């Protein structure tokens, strides 16, 4: 099976594909009837140029830029990589919670700019993390992994999602109540039409004074106009000392990224053998 991958995805698994071509989608300017498998990182596939396509193996859990309905109509299987990046993303959420709550980046800037005089006993205090209330928006695999880590920090955990679940990791709240009650809020929902701008101006206003808000999910979930055009970062955010910004880092550990490629390849090989895909977003009806 001829597979086109939009970049050299990390790890050794990609070498198992016997007929692999690496090319960015932008370079496809004519139909490619030879391509049966496509590997993308949440990039819109040019279905019109790939008439023989059988499978799109998405490198990542989120597939919000892939038109799965159009793929279904064409009989193209779409797979993603759930499960292998939960720890990496939950770790990053905690890194950001700690960085924001304990003003780590702000402190780094003060030291670098020569602003630290050696005084430490009188000012620059942050709120302690221990004992705070953490609100988790979206209690899937990653949200639950964040809740697990919260135990170590003795946090009181609230969670919200469409349905209340049975868990000892936190108490259920409606979204608005969770925002109003939490000292720290972390977002872990996929981007769908229902979650697009889920956290709008009205909901942001529900946050407590001094609350920390962390979003390691898609930028569009928060109604911050310019965040929609990722990776453009709004100038207003760049100027705020208490905001910590990162590039697309959620799953950026070697372990997670290599495991994602492993799953991408396993899905492609399953389709090539005529087996069901391991982690389909959508399979042939
Ligand atoms: C995903 O899985 O959708 C993430 O964005 C990858 O980092």
Coordinates of C-alpha atoms and ligand atoms in Angstrom, one line a residue:
X1 CA 0.0 0.0 0.0
X2 CA 1.4 3.4 -1.0
X3 CA 1.4 5.7 2.0
X4 CA 1.9 9.4 1.9
X5 CA 3.0 11.1 5.1
X6 CA 3.0 14.8 5.5
X7 CA 6.3 14.8 7.4
X8 CA 8.8 12.4 8.9
X9 CA 6.8 11.4 12.0
X10 CA 9.0 10.6 15.1
X11 CA 10.2 7.2 16.1
X12 CA 11.2 4.0 14.4
X13 CA 7.7 2.7 13.5
X14 CA 7.4 4.7 10.2
X15 CA 10.2 2.5 8.7
X16 CA 7.9 -0.5 8.8
X17 CA 5.9 1.1 5.9
X18 CA 7.3 -0.6 2.8
X19 CA 6.1 2.1 0.3
X20 CA 6.3 5.5 2.0
X21 CA 6.6 8.9 0.5
X22 CA 7.1 12.0 2.6
X23 CA 5.5 15.2 1.2
X24 CA 3.6 18.1 2.6
X25 CA 0.0 18.4 1.5
X26 CA 0.8 21.8 -0.1
X27 CA 3.1 20.1 -2.6
X28 CA 0.2 18.0 -4.0
X29 CA -0.9 19.8 -7.1
X30 CA -2.2 16.9 -9.3
X31 CA -4.2 13.8 -8.6
X32 CA -2.3 10.9 -7.0
X33 CA -4.3 7.7 -7.8
X34 CA -1.4 5.6 -6.4
X35 CA -1.8 6.8 -2.8
X36 CA -4.0 4.5 -0.6
X37 CA -2.9 5.6 2.9
X38 CA -2.4 9.1 4.2
X39 CA -0.7 10.2 7.5
X40 CA -1.6 13.7 8.6
X41 CA -1.3 15.7 11.8
X42 CA -4.9 17.0 11.9
X43 CA -4.5 18.6 8.4
X44 CA -7.5 18.8 6.0
X45 CA -6.9 16.0 3.4
X46 CA -7.3 16.9 -0.3
X47 CA -9.7 14.0 -1.0
X48 CA -10.3 15.2 -4.6
X49 CA -6.6 14.5 -5.4
X50 CA -6.6 11.1 -3.8
X51 CA -9.1 8.9 -5.6
X52 CA -7.8 5.6 -4.3
X53 CA -7.5 6.6 -0.7
X54 CA -8.5 3.9 1.8
X55 CA -7.3 5.2 5.1
X56 CA -6.3 8.4 6.8
X57 CA -4.2 7.8 9.9
X58 CA -4.2 10.9 12.0
X59 CA -1.2 11.6 14.1
X60 CA -3.0 12.8 17.2
X61 CA -6.3 12.4 19.0
X62 CA -7.9 15.5 17.7
X63 CA -9.2 15.3 14.2
X64 CA -11.2 18.6 14.1
X65 CA -9.7 19.6 10.7
X66 CA -10.6 16.4 9.0
X67 CA -14.0 16.2 7.4
X68 CA -15.0 12.7 8.7
X69 CA -18.4 12.9 7.0
X70 CA -16.8 13.5 3.6
X71 CA -14.4 10.6 4.3
X72 CA -17.3 8.3 5.3
X73 CA -19.1 9.2 2.1
X74 CA -16.0 8.2 0.2
X75 CA -15.5 5.0 2.3
X76 CA -12.2 6.2 3.7
X77 CA -11.4 5.0 7.2
X78 CA -10.1 7.6 9.6
X79 CA -8.0 6.6 12.6
X80 CA -6.4 8.6 15.5
X81 CA -4.0 8.0 18.4
X82 CA -6.0 7.9 21.7
X83 CA -4.4 6.8 24.9
X84 CA -0.7 7.2 24.2
X85 CA -0.4 10.9 25.0
X86 CA -2.6 11.2 28.1
X87 CA 0.4 11.3 30.5
X88 CA 2.3 13.8 28.4
X89 CA -0.6 16.2 28.1
X90 CA -1.6 15.8 31.8
X91 CA 2.0 16.5 32.8
X92 CA 2.0 19.7 30.7
X93 CA -1.3 20.8 32.2
X94 CA 0.3 20.5 35.6
X95 CA 3.5 22.2 34.5
X96 CA 1.3 25.2 33.4
X97 CA -0.8 25.1 36.6
X98 CA 2.4 25.2 38.7
X99 CA 4.0 27.8 36.5
X100 CA 1.0 30.2 36.5
X101 CA 0.1 29.6 40.2
X102 CA 3.7 30.0 41.5
X103 CA 4.6 32.8 39.0
X104 CA 7.6 30.8 37.8
X105 CA 7.9 32.4 34.3
X106 CA 7.4 35.9 35.8
X107 CA 10.1 35.2 38.3
X108 CA 12.4 34.0 35.5
X109 CA 11.9 37.2 33.6
X110 CA 12.6 39.3 36.7
X111 CA 15.9 37.5 37.3
X112 CA 17.0 37.7 33.7
X113 CA 16.2 41.4 33.4
X114 CA 18.3 42.1 36.5
X115 CA 15.3 43.0 38.5
X116 CA 15.9 40.7 41.5
X117 CA 17.8 42.5 44.2
X118 CA 18.2 39.5 46.5
X119 CA 15.2 40.4 48.7
X120 CA 12.8 37.6 49.2
X121 CA 11.0 38.0 52.5
X122 CA 8.7 40.8 51.8
X123 CA 6.9 40.5 48.4
X124 CA 6.3 38.5 45.2
X125 CA 4.0 36.1 47.0
X126 CA 1.9 33.6 45.1
X127 CA -1.0 31.6 46.2
X128 CA -0.2 28.1 47.4
X129 CA -1.3 25.2 45.2
X130 CA -1.8 22.7 47.9
X131 CA -5.4 22.7 49.2
X132 CA -6.8 24.7 46.2
X133 CA -9.8 23.7 44.2
X134 CA -9.1 22.4 40.7
X135 CA -11.9 22.4 38.1
X136 CA -11.4 20.0 35.2
X137 CA -13.5 20.8 32.1
X138 CA -13.7 17.5 30.2
X139 CA -13.2 14.3 32.1
X140 CA -12.0 11.9 29.5
X141 CA -8.7 10.1 29.6
X142 CA -6.6 13.3 29.9
X143 CA -8.9 15.0 32.3
X144 CA -8.9 11.9 34.5
X145 CA -5.0 11.7 34.3
X146 CA -4.9 15.3 35.5
X147 CA -7.3 14.4 38.4
X148 CA -5.0 11.6 39.3
X149 CA -2.0 13.9 39.5
X150 CA -4.0 16.4 41.6
X151 CA -4.2 13.9 44.5
X152 CA -0.5 14.4 45.0
X153 CA -1.0 18.1 45.5
X154 CA -3.9 17.6 47.9
X155 CA -6.2 19.4 45.6
X156 CA -10.0 19.3 45.8
X157 CA -11.1 18.3 42.3
X158 CA -14.3 19.3 40.6
X159 CA -15.0 18.1 37.1
X160 CA -17.6 18.8 34.4
X161 CA -18.5 17.0 31.3
X162 CA -21.7 16.0 29.5
X163 CA -22.6 13.3 31.9
X164 CA -21.8 12.7 35.5
X165 CA -19.6 9.6 36.0
X166 CA -18.9 7.4 38.9
X167 CA -15.4 8.4 40.1
X168 CA -13.5 8.9 43.3
X169 CA -11.2 11.4 41.6
X170 CA -13.6 14.4 41.9
X171 CA -17.1 15.9 42.3
X172 CA -19.3 16.7 39.4
X173 CA -20.5 20.3 38.8
X174 CA -22.3 22.0 35.9
X175 CA -19.7 24.0 33.9
X176 CA -20.8 27.5 35.2
X177 CA -20.7 26.3 38.8
X178 CA -17.3 24.7 38.3
X179 CA -15.9 27.9 36.9
X180 CA -17.2 30.0 39.8
X181 CA -16.0 27.5 42.5
X182 CA -12.5 26.7 41.2
X183 CA -9.1 28.4 42.0
X184 CA -7.6 26.6 39.0
X185 CA -9.4 25.6 35.8
X186 CA -7.9 23.2 33.2
X187 CA -9.6 22.4 29.9
X188 CA -9.5 18.9 28.3
X189 CA -12.4 18.7 25.8
X190 CA -12.0 18.0 22.1
X191 CA -12.9 20.8 19.6
X192 CA -16.3 20.1 18.2
X193 CA -19.2 22.4 17.2
X194 CA -20.5 22.1 20.8
X195 CA -17.2 23.1 22.4
X196 CA -16.2 25.9 19.9
X197 CA -15.9 29.0 22.2
X198 CA -17.3 27.0 25.1
X199 CA -15.5 29.3 27.4
X200 CA -16.9 32.6 26.2
X201 CA -16.7 36.1 27.8
X202 CA -19.7 35.4 30.1
X203 CA -18.0 32.2 31.4
X204 CA -14.6 33.8 31.7
X205 CA -16.3 36.4 33.9
X206 CA -17.4 33.6 36.3
X207 CA -13.8 32.8 37.2
X208 CA -12.8 33.9 40.7
X209 CA -10.4 36.8 41.1
X210 CA -6.9 35.5 40.8
X211 CA -8.0 32.1 39.4
X212 CA -5.5 30.3 37.1
X213 CA -6.9 29.2 33.7
X214 CA -5.0 26.6 31.7
X215 CA -5.9 25.4 28.2
X216 CA -3.9 22.6 26.8
X217 CA -6.7 21.7 24.4
X218 CA -7.5 23.6 21.2
X219 CA -7.3 27.4 21.3
X220 CA -10.7 27.7 19.7
X221 CA -12.4 26.3 22.9
X222 CA -11.7 29.7 24.5
X223 CA -13.4 32.7 22.9
X224 CA -10.2 34.6 22.4
X225 CA -10.5 35.9 18.8
X226 CA -6.9 35.7 17.7
X227 CA -6.3 32.3 19.3
X228 CA -8.5 30.9 16.6
X229 CA -5.8 31.6 14.1
X230 CA -3.2 29.4 15.9
X231 CA -0.2 29.8 15.9
X232 CA -0.8 33.5 15.9
X233 CA -0.7 34.6 19.5
X234 CA -2.7 37.7 20.5
X235 CA -0.6 40.7 21.4
X236 CA -2.7 41.3 24.5
X237 CA -1.6 37.9 25.9
X238 CA 2.0 38.4 24.9
X239 CA 2.1 41.5 27.1
X240 CA 0.7 39.9 30.3
X241 CA 3.4 38.8 32.8
X242 CA 1.1 36.3 34.5
X243 CA 0.3 34.4 31.3
X244 CA 2.4 31.4 30.3
X245 CA 2.3 30.6 26.6
X246 CA 3.7 27.5 24.9
X247 CA 3.7 26.2 21.3
X248 CA 1.8 23.0 20.6
X249 CA 3.5 21.0 23.4
X250 CA 0.7 18.9 25.0
X251 CA 1.9 15.6 23.6
X252 CA 5.5 16.7 23.0
X253 CA 7.4 14.0 24.8
X254 CA 9.6 11.5 22.9
X255 CA 7.6 8.6 24.5
X256 CA 4.2 10.0 23.5
X257 CA 5.2 11.1 20.0
X258 CA 6.9 7.8 19.2
X259 CA 3.9 5.9 20.5
X260 CA 1.6 8.0 18.3
X261 CA 3.6 7.1 15.2
X262 CA 3.5 3.4 16.4
X263 CA -0.3 3.6 16.5
X264 CA -0.5 5.4 13.1
X265 CA 1.6 2.7 11.5
X266 CA -0.3 -0.1 13.2
X267 CA -3.6 1.3 11.9
X268 CA -2.1 1.5 8.4
X269 CA -0.8 -2.0 8.5
X270 CA -4.1 -3.3 9.8
X271 CA -5.9 -1.7 6.8
X272 CA -3.3 -3.1 4.4
X273 CA -3.9 -6.6 5.8
X274 CA -7.6 -6.2 5.5
X275 CA -8.1 -6.2 9.3
X276 CA -10.2 -3.7 11.2
X277 CA -8.3 -0.6 12.3
X278 CA -7.2 -0.5 15.9
X279 CA -8.4 3.0 16.8
X280 CA -10.9 4.1 14.2
X281 CA -12.6 7.5 14.3
X282 CA -14.9 6.2 11.7
X283 CA -14.9 2.9 9.9
X284 CA -16.6 1.7 6.8
X285 CA -20.3 1.1 7.6
Ligands
LIG1 C1 -3.9 15.7 19.7 O1 -3.7 14.6 20.0 O2 -4.9 16.1 19.0 C2 -2.8 16.7 20.1 O3 -3.1 18.0 19.6 C3 -1.5 16.3 19.7 O4 -0.6 17.0 20.4

